[in-house]
Every structure is written in C-alpha cells, then in structure tokens.
Coordinates of C-alpha atoms in Angstrom, one line a residue:
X179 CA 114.2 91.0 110.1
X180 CA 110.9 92.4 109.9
X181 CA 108.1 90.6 109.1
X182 CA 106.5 93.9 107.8
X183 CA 105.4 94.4 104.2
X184 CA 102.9 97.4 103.5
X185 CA 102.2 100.1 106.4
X186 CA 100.4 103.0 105.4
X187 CA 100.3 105.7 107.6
X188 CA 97.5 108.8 107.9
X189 CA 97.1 108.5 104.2
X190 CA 94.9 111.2 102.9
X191 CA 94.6 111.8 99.0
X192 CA 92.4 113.9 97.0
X193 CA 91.4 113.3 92.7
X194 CA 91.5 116.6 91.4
X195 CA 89.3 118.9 93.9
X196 CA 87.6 116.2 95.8
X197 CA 88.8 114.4 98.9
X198 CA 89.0 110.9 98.7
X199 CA 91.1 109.4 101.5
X200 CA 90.8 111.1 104.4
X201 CA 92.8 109.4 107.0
X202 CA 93.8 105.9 106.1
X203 CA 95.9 103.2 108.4
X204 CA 97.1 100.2 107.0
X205 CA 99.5 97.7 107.9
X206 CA 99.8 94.0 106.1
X207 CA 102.4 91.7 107.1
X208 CA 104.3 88.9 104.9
X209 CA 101.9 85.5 104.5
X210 CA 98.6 87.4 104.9
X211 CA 95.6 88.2 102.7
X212 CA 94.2 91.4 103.6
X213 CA 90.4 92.7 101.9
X214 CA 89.3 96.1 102.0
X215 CA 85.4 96.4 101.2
X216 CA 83.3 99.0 101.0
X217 CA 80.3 100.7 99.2
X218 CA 81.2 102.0 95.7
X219 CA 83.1 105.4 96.1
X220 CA 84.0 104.7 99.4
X221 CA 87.7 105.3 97.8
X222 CA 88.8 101.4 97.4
X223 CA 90.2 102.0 94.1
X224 CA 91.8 105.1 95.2
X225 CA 93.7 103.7 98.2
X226 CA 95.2 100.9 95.1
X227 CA 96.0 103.6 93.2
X228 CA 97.4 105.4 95.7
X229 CA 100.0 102.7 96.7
X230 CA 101.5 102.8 92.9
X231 CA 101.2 106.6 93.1
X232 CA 99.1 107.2 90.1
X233 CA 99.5 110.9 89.2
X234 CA 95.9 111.2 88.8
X235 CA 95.5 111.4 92.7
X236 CA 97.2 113.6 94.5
X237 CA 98.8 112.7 98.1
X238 CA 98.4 115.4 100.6
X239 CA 99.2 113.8 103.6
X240 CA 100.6 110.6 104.7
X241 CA 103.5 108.1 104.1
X242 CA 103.8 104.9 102.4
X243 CA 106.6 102.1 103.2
X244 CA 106.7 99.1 101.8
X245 CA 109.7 97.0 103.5
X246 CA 110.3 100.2 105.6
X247 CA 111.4 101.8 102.8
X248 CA 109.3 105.6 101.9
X249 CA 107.5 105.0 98.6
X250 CA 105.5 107.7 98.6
X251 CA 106.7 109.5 96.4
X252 CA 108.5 106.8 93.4
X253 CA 107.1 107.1 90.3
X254 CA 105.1 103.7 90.0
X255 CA 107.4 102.0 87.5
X256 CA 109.6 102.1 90.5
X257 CA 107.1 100.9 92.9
X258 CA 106.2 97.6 91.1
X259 CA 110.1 97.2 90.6
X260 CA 110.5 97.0 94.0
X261 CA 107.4 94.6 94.0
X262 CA 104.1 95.8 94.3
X263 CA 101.9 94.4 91.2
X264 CA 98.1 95.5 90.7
X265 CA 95.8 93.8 89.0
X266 CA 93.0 96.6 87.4
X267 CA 89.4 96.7 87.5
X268 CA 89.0 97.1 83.6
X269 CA 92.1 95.5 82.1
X270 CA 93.3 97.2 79.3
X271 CA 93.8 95.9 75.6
X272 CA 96.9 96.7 73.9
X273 CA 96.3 95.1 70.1
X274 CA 99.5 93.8 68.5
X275 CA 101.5 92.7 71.7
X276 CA 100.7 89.1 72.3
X277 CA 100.2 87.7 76.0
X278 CA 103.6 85.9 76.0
X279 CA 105.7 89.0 74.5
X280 CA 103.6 90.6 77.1
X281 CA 104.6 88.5 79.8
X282 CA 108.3 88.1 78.7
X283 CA 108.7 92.0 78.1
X284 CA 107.3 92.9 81.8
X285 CA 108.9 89.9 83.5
X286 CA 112.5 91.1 82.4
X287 CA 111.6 94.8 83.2
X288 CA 110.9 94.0 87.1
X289 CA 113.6 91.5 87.1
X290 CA 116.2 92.8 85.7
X291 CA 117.2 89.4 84.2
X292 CA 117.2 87.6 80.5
X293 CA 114.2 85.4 80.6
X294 CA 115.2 81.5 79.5
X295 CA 112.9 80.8 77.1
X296 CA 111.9 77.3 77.6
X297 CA 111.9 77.3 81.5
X298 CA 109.5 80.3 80.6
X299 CA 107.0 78.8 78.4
X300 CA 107.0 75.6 80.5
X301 CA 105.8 77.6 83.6
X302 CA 103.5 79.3 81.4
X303 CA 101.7 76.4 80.3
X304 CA 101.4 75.0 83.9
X305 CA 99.8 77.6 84.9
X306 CA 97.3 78.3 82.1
X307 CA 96.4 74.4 82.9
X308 CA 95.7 75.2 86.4
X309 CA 93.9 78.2 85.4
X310 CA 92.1 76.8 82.9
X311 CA 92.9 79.3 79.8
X312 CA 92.4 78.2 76.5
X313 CA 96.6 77.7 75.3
X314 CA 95.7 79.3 72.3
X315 CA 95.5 82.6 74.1
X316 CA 99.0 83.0 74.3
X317 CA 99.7 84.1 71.0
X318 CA 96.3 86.6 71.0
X319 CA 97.0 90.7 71.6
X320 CA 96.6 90.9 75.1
X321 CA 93.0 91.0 76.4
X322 CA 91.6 91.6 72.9
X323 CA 88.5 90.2 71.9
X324 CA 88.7 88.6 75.4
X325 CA 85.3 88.2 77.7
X326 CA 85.7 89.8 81.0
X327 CA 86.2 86.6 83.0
X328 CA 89.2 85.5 80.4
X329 CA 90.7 89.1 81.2
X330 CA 90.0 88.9 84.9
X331 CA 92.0 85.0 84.9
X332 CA 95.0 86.3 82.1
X333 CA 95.4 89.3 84.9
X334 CA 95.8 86.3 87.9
X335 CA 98.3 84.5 85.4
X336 CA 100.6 87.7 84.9
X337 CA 100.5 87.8 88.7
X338 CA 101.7 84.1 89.2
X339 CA 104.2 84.6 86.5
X340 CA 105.7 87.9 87.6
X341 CA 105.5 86.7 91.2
X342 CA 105.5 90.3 93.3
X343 CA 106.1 91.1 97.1
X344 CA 102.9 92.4 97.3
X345 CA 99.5 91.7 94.9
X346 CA 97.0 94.2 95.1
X347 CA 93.7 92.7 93.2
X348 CA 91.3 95.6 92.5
X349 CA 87.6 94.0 91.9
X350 CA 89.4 90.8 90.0
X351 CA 85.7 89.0 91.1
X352 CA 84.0 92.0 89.5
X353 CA 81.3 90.6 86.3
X354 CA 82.4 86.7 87.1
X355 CA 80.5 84.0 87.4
X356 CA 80.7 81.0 90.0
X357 CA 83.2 78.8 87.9
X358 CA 85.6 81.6 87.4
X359 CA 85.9 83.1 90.8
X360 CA 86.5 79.5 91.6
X361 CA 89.8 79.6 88.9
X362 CA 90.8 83.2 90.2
X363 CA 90.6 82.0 93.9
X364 CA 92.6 79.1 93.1
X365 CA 95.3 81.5 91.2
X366 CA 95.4 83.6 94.7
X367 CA 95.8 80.4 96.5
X368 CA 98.5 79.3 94.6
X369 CA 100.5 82.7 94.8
X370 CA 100.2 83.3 98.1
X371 CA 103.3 82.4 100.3
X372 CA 104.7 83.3 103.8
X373 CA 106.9 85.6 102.2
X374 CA 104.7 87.7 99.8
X375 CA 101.0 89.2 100.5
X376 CA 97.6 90.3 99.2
X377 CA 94.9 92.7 99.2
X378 CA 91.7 92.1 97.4
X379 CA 89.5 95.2 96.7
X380 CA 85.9 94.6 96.3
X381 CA 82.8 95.5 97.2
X382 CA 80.6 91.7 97.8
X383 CA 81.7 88.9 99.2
X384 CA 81.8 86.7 96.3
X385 CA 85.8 85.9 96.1
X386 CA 85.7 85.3 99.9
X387 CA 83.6 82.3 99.6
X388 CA 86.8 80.2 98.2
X389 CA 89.8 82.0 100.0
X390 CA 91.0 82.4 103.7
X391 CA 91.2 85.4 104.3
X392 CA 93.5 87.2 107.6
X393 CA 91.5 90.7 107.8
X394 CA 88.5 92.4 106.8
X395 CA 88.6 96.2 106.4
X396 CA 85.8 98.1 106.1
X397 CA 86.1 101.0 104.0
X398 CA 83.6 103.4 104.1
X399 CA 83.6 107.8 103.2
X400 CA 87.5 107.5 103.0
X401 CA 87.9 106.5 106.1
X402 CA 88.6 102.6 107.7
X403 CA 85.7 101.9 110.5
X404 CA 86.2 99.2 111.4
X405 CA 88.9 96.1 110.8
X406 CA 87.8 92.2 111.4
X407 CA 88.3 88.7 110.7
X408 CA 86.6 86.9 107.8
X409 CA 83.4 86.9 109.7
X410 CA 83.2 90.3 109.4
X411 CA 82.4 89.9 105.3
X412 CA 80.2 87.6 106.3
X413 CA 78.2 90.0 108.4
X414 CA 78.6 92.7 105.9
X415 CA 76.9 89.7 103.5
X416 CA 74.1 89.7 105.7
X417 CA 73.6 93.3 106.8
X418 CA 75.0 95.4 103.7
X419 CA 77.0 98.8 104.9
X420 CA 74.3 100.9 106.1
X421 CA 75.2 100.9 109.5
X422 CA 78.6 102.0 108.8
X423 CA 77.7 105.0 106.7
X424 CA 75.6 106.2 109.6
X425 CA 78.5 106.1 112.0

C-alpha cells in the first residue's frame, strides 16, 4: 500500500481575475509534517483553500489526489469526509452552538457514526487539560467572546478530536504569544502519527521553534522555489525572502 497521502500536481488556480497559483508541486507522505512559508500573498492561503476546493478560487489547471484518489473537483464537505481538516486563519464565531454540540455535530458528520457520549466528553476533557483551556469553555458559543489565542488552541482541539488524514493549519501561530505556540505545538505533536500528516502555513518561524518538522517549502509569486529541511526556516529566519523574490 502506498505510503502516499497528498500529491498535488501542476496546480494553478486563479481568485476571480488574478492568478494566484501558478504551477504548484506537492507531495506529503503519511508520518510527515510538511510547512509551506512564504511572504504574504505569496498564495499560502490559496494553495489551503485550494485543497478543500473553496469555490471562491477557481482551478484552471492541475489535479489533486489525496490517497490516489482525484479530489479536484469534490465539493469540500466531501473532501474533509474523506479526511482532510483545515484549521483557518480567522476562526469564525457561530453564537448559539456551544463547543461541545459543535464538536459532537461535526464529529458524527465525518464519521458517520453515533457519538458515545461519555467516552466523548472523557476525551474532551483530556485534551482541554493538555491544552490548557479553561473547561468552562465547553459550554460557550463557539469562539465567541474568545481572545485570538483561545480560538487558535479550541481550533487544535477540534483537530485532535475529529482526528483527520490530513491537517492543514493555516497561520494557527498567527497573533500568539510564546506560551501559546508552546500549547498549539504540543496539540500538533500529539496528533501527529505515522499514519496521518500535516501542513503548517505561515509566514515566520515562530511554530517551528517547538516542532520537528520533515520539509520546508518556500512559497514565493505562486510558485515553490525551493524545498528544504528545517534548516531552511531557519535561514529564511535569518535572511527574510528577498532573495527568493528576485529569482
């Protein structure tokens, strides 16, 4: 059995008029955490986006497979059935729907299967414990009234508890400080198996700092110029992207 999770292939996507993605070649394998960096509108959030096939961009060339299987073209409720889970940049609030009904609601939709109640709320509260979210949370609308680190950790804790194939973290570190890239490093830690995978979007280095990390990507005008090891955000650290927008 392949060992192949994500390949995308000559991917190039446009949002509205303008070209975003202009060529992109991906593959991540099962086990591996995979970062793609890159200025701001370097198309980062657009290559997430593009994986759940968010109408708002358009595909115009390219495939997708994830398990060898063409996603292009599913509709994303599809998509993350099949696995894929993203975690967004600005977490939405939805007032009246708790975080637990939340969880329970979107847990049964991608499985498929009646959630047991107490075997739920028991892995629940582990892993707000590990995470360090205040219990009381639980019973809040989701992300109401929460601070942007609180939404950034309850978005790692729908990811342990709907445990996907594939976790695709856009700018999760985004507006944290030290302590809580600390808990949402520890949250990627604990998900991450030999059998599922993920890819952290940002644009610093901060996250890095606490994870081990397989590849670097560097994501620059659409395009991937060049692919490393960790050391690679660590020159990027140093050196900022310059040289890769002038090549």
């Amino acid at each position: 059995m392949s060992n192949e999770l994500l390949e995308i292939d000559n991917l190039y996507v446009n949002a509205e008029d303008k070209k975003i993605l202009k060529g992109i070649n991906l593959k991540i394998n099962k086990g591996e955490i995979h970062v793609i960096m890159g200025p701001n509108g370097s198309g980062k959030t657009t290559t997430a986006n593009a994986i759940l096939n968010n109408p708002a961009y358009h595909k115009i060339e390219g495939n997708i497979l994830f398990e060898g299987e063409d996603i292009t073209n599913l509709k994303t409720d599809e998509i993350a059935r099949k696995g894929v889970f993203m975690s967004f940049q600005l977490p939405e609030e939805i007032p009246g729907v708790s975080v637990s009904n939340f969880l329970k609601y979107a847990k049964n939709k991608i499985t498929g299967k009646p959630i047991k109640l107490l075997e739920f709320k028991n892995e629940l509260k582990n892993y707000m414990e590990e995470l360090k979210i205040n219990p009381d949370y639980i019973e809040r609308s989701l992300n109401v009234g929460f601070s942007g680190g609180e939404k950034k950790k309850n978005e790692i804790l729908q990811m342990l508890v709907l445990n996907p194939k594939l976790a695709i973290l856009d700018e999760t570190d985004s507006g944290l400080d030290v302590d809580a890239i600390r808990t949402v490093s520890k949250g990627i830690e604990m998900f991450k198996n030999k059998n599922n995978a993920v890819l952290i979007i940002t644009h610093n280095t901060k996250i890095l700092h606490s994870l081990k990390v397989d590849y670097v990507h560097i994501l620059v005008n659409g395009k991937i110029v060049k692919t490393g090891s960790a050391e690679l955000a660590k020159e990027i650290e140093e050196n900022g992207y310059e040289q890769y927008k002038l090549s």
